[in-house]
Amino acid sequence: MSERSEEPVEIKPSSVMGFNGHSHGGMIIHPDCQHIVYHLGYIVVVENISTKKQSLLFGHHNDADIIVWDYEKKDIYCRFTLHKVKVQALDISPNDLFLLSLGGQDDGNVVVWNINKKDAICGSPAQSVTAGITLCCKFTHTNDYSFITAGEYCLRIWSLDVKNRKIRPTEVNLGPYKRIIQCLDIENDDSLFYCGTTTGDILCVIMKTAILVSIGPPKKIFSMGVKSLCHITTGGQLQYLVGAGDGTVAIVKDRHSKFLQTKFNFAEFSCILLNTGHSSSINDIIFPYATSDLFLTCGKEEIRVWHASSEKEMLRITVSNMTCNALDISRDGSIIISAWNDGRIRAHYPETGKLMYQIENAHNRGVTSIAFSADSDRIISGGGEGQCACIYPDNCQIITSGTDRNVGYWEVTDGTQIRELEAAKSGSVNAMDISKDGKYFITGGGDHLIKVWLYEEGVVTHIGVGHGGSIKRVKISPDQTFVISVGEEGAILRWPSPFLTESSKST
């Protein structure tokens, strides 16, 4: 038996791939204009735009903590714990004195924190008892002691009294209009502020009097609501850059023209593709036979081929309005087969992504698993929900896992169960892979944890934290030097291998 610590060793991913964009304000550009900062799962990523070098910040877990980071040191400056379940929004005062935090639906409070003293100053319910959820908050540009909150039928301007540890709201009078506000923007001199609504219009409010003065556009409102709003100055004229829920980007004129939409000419802008990633759950991952340079993933509507070392997407196969549940690639790398929720099995050329053939009505309730035979002459498919399984390298045993949160060892010859281990305290075990020498296996599932096990001893040697959702699949690279895991939040995490074999070390 190899030497090991009594407690499992924590491992951290070496890099991440993806960005689902579901969190409002989930990506920002650092003031140096050289880095972007975003989150993926429990990880905060600081990425250099030019070199793609990543700094991964770890500290978040399945809680509602607020972490203030020291950007230069890439370390935790302080941690605030007060909100319940979820932190809805954050903002920092113009002179970096105070932090403003807004709790989610189960909390409903707005809290102001002193960053230098690392403690809370005061808090209050963010909305009246007759209003809905407060969704966004923003400090003014010139005053550390004034901020705005907005949400479902609520819009308030607040003043901060540090001496008496109080925050006092002023209700904004919207007249006959009932709106759900999901974004805010304030003019540089704090004279006016603007609200983007789910209805698709923009509200303009005078800061000093808290009175609505304009609403628009009068006719052509934005489909699926105004998601983001930012004022810009072009040719000395104040205009507003709007992002809508249907993907529209537009420039609108100021309030005097009722926010009339003007033409947004994309040809005038140059763009650089920084990253690509799945926008929803990733259902499967595979490596081609004996190749660690490439891997494939699949999810809603698409299959993607990735280059492992550069972490760049090389090919995308799209089938609109369908979900790919599983995939495999032939031993010679000439065919990609995939399992889809419409009951079809599709085969594609790996060079171009073009459809080679498809098998109709393979399963009535969708195809959920698929694999080639060793000689690639036959395809094995499965439908409905089931377990995941791995075969021990000498083909004498099988290990399985599933919704019972246990790992079972089975004899291949007679199908008897040899052993059963508790693999998770909560959530199903969805993913499993075994090392080439059979000494280790890896699991992942609903508890968001990667676990490395000794096969014979049945004990956990390493635990990896990084995913913010259920882990759907995990695979060890063919050369055993790294591990790839994918999750329902759309994250692809690359982990350093904690169990390099002697053969891989020598290479």
Coordinates of C-alpha atoms in Angstrom, one line a residue, residues 28 37 39 41-44 56-71 74-83 87 89-92 99-101 113 115 118:
I28 CA -15.6 43.0 -16.3
V37 CA -12.1 39.3 -14.8
H39 CA -16.3 33.8 -12.8
G41 CA -18.3 27.9 -11.2
Y42 CA -16.6 28.7 -7.8
I43 CA -13.6 30.2 -9.5
V44 CA -12.8 33.8 -10.2
L56 CA -7.4 31.4 -10.8
L57 CA -8.7 32.7 -7.5
F58 CA -10.2 30.2 -5.1
G59 CA -12.3 30.9 -2.0
H60 CA -16.0 30.7 -2.9
H61 CA -18.1 27.7 -2.0
N62 CA -21.8 27.0 -1.9
D63 CA -22.6 30.0 0.3
A64 CA -23.5 33.7 0.1
D65 CA -20.1 35.0 1.2
I66 CA -18.6 38.2 -0.3
I67 CA -14.9 38.2 -0.9
V68 CA -12.8 41.3 -1.5
W69 CA -9.7 40.4 -3.4
D70 CA -6.3 42.1 -3.4
Y71 CA -5.8 42.4 -7.2
K74 CA -4.3 37.7 -6.2
D75 CA -5.3 36.9 -2.6
I76 CA -8.2 37.4 -0.3
Y77 CA -8.2 40.8 1.4
C78 CA -11.3 40.2 3.5
R79 CA -14.5 38.1 3.6
F80 CA -18.0 39.4 4.5
T81 CA -20.7 37.0 5.7
L82 CA -24.2 38.2 6.3
H83 CA -26.5 37.5 3.4
V87 CA -25.8 37.7 -3.2
A89 CA -25.5 42.4 -6.9
L90 CA -22.4 44.3 -5.7
D91 CA -20.9 47.8 -6.2
I92 CA -18.1 49.9 -4.8
L99 CA -19.0 48.2 -0.6
L100 CA -22.7 47.8 -1.4
S101 CA -24.2 44.4 -1.4
W113 CA -19.7 47.6 4.3
I115 CA -13.8 48.2 3.1
K118 CA -13.6 45.2 7.1

